[in-house]
mmCIF file of C-alpha atoms and ligand atoms in Angstrom:
data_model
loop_
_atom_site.group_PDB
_atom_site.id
_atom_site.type_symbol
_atom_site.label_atom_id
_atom_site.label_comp_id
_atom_site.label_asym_id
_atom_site.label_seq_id
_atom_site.Cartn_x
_atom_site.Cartn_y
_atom_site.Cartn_z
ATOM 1 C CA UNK J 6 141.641 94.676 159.575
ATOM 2 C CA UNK J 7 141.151 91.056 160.122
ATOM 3 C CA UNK J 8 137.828 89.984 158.701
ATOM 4 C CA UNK J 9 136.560 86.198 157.806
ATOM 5 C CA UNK J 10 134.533 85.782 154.246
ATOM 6 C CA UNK J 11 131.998 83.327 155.784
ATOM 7 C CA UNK J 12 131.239 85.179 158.938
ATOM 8 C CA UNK J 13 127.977 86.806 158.761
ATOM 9 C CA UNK J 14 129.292 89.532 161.053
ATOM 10 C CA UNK J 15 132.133 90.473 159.512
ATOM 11 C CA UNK J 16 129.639 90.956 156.661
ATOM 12 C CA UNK J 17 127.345 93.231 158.163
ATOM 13 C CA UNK J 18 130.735 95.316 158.975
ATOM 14 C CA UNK J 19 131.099 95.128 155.448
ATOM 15 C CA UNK J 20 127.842 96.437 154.307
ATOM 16 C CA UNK J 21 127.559 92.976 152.429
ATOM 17 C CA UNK J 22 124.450 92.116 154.792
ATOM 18 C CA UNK J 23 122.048 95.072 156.264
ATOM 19 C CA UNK J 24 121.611 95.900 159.676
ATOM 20 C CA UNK J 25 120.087 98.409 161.257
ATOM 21 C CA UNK J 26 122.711 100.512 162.888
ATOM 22 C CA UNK J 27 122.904 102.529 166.342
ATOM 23 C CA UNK J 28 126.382 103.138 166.769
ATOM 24 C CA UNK J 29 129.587 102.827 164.734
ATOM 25 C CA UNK J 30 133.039 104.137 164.711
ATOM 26 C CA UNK J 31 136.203 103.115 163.300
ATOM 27 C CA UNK J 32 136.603 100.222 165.926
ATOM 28 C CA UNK J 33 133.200 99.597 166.518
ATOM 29 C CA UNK J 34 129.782 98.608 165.024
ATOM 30 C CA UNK J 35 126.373 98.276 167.657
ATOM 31 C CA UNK J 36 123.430 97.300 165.283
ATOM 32 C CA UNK J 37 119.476 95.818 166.398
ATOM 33 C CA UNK J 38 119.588 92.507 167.251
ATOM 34 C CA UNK J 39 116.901 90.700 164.337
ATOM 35 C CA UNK J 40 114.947 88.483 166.871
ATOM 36 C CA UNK J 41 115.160 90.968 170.291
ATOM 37 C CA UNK J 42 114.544 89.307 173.849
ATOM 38 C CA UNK J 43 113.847 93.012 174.756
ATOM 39 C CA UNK J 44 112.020 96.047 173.431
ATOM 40 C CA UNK J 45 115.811 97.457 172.561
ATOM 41 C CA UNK J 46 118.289 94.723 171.999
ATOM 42 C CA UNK J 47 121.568 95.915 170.560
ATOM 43 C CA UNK J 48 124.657 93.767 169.746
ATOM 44 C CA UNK J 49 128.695 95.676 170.049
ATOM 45 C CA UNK J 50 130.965 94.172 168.260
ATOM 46 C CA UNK J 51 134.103 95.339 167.649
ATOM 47 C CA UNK J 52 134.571 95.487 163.649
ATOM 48 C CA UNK J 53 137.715 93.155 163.874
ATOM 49 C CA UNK J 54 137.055 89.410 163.457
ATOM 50 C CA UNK J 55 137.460 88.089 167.037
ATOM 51 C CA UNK J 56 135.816 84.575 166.936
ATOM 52 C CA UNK J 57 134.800 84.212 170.582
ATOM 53 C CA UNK J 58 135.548 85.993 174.191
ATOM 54 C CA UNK J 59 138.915 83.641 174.504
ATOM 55 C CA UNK J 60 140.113 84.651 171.635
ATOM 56 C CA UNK J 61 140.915 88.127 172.907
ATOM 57 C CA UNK J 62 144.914 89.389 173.606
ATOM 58 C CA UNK J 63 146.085 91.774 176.148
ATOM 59 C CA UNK J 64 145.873 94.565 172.996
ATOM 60 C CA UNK J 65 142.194 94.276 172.877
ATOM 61 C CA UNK J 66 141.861 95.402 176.319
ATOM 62 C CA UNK J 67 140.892 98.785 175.264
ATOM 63 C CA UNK J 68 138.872 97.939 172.816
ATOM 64 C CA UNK J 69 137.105 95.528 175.220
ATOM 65 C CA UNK J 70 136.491 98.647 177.538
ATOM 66 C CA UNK J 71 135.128 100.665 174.983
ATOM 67 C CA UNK J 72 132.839 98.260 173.884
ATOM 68 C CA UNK J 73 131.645 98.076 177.614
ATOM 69 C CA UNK J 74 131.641 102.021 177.973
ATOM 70 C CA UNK J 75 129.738 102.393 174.977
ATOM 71 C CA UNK J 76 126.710 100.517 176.017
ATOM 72 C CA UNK J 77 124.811 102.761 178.898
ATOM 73 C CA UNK J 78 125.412 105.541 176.634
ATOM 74 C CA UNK J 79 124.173 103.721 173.291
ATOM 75 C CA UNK J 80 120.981 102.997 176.276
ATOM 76 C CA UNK J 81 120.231 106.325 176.893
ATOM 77 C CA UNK J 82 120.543 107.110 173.376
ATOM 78 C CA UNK J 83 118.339 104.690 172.450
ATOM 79 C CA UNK J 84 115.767 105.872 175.829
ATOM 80 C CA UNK J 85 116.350 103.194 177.939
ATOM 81 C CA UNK J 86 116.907 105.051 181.462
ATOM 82 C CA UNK J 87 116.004 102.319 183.371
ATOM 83 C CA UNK J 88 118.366 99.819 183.214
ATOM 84 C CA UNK J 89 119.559 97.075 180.928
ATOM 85 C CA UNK J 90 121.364 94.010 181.076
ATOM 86 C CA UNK J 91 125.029 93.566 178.948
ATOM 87 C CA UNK J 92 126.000 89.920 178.510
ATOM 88 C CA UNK J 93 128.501 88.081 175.955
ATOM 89 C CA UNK J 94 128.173 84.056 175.423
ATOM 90 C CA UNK J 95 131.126 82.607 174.618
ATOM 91 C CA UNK J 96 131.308 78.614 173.487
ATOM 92 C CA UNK J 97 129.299 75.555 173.369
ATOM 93 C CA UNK J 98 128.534 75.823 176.802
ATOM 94 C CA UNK J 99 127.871 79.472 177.096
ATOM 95 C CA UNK J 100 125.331 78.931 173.934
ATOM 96 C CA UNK J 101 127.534 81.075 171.551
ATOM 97 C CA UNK J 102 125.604 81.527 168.073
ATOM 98 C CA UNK J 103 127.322 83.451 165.939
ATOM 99 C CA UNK J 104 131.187 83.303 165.919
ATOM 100 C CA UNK J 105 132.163 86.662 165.840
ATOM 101 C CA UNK J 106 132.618 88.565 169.313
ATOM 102 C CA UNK J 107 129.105 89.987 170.155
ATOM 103 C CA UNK J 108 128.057 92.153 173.561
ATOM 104 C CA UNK J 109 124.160 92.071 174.035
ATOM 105 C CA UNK J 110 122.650 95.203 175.776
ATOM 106 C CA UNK J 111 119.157 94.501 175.835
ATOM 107 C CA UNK J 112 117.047 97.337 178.224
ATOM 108 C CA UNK J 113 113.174 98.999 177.877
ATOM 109 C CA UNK J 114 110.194 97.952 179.762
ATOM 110 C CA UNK J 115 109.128 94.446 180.766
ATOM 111 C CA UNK J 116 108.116 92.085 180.057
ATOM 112 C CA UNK J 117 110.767 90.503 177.941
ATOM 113 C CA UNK J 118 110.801 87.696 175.502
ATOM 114 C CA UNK J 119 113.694 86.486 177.544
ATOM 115 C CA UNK J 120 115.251 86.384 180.717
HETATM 116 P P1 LIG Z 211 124.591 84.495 170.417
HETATM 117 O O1 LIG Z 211 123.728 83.340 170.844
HETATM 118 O O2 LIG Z 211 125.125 85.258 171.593
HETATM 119 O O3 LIG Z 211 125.666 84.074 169.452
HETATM 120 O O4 LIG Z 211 123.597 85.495 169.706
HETATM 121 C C1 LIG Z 211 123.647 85.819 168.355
HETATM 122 C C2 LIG Z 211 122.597 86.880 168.141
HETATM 123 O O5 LIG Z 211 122.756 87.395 166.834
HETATM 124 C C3 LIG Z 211 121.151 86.380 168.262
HETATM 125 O O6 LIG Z 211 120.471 87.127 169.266
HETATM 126 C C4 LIG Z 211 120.579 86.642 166.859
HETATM 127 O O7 LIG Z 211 119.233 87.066 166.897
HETATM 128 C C5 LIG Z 211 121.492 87.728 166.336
HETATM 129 N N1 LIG Z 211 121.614 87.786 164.880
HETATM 130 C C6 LIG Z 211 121.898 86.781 164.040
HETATM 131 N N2 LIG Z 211 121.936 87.230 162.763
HETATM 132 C C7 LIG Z 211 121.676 88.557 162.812
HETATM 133 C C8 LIG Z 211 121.571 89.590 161.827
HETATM 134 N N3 LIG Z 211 121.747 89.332 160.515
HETATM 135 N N4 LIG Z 211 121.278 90.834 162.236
HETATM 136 C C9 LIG Z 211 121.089 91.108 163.534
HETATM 137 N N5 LIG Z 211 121.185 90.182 164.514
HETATM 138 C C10 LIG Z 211 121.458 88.921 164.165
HETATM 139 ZN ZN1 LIG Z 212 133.508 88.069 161.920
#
């Protein structure tokens, strides 16, 4: 599997970094965001080093639905039964952090830090 030395993702896949983990599976890793917007905050990523959201084929399209399908069930998992909100930034201009294809699913009670 495709994974790059200096991307602090791809180290927390690794077990080089810790994390604290909700969800993983051979494809996929969800693990607690460090600085939530939301009291439960969880970032999918798929374990593969995808950069950003364009940098996706046709061949990840299942692996871009399972990260989606994952995420109300991860929720009520995790107690949130009230909603959440799922959103990926991709670039500059979508304010894109870390460089390793992320989904936030942030849900629980307001308020929230953010948004
Ligand atoms: P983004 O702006 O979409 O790239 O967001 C990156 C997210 O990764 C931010 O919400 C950070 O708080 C989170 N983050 C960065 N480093 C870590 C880490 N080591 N463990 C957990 N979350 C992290
Ligand atoms: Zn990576």
């Amino acid at each position: 599997m495709n994974h790059d030395p200096d991307c602090i993702f791809c180290k927390i896949v690794e077990g080089k970094i810790p994390s604290k983990k909700a969800y993983e599976d051979p494809e996929l890793l969800a693990f607690h965001d460090i600085n939530p917007w939301a009291p439960v905050h969880v970032l999918i990523i798929p374990k593969e080093h995808l950069a950003t959201h364009y940098d996706v084929r046709p061949e990840h399209d299942a692996l871009l639905g399972r990260m989606l399908g994952l995420a109300p069930r991860l929720m009520r998992e995790l107690g949130v039964v009230n909603g959440f909100r799922t959103l990926i930034n991709t670039g500059p201009d979508g304010r894109q952090e870390v460089q390793h294809l992320h989904m936030h699913v942030m849900g629980g009670p307001r308020p929230w830090a953010k948004g």
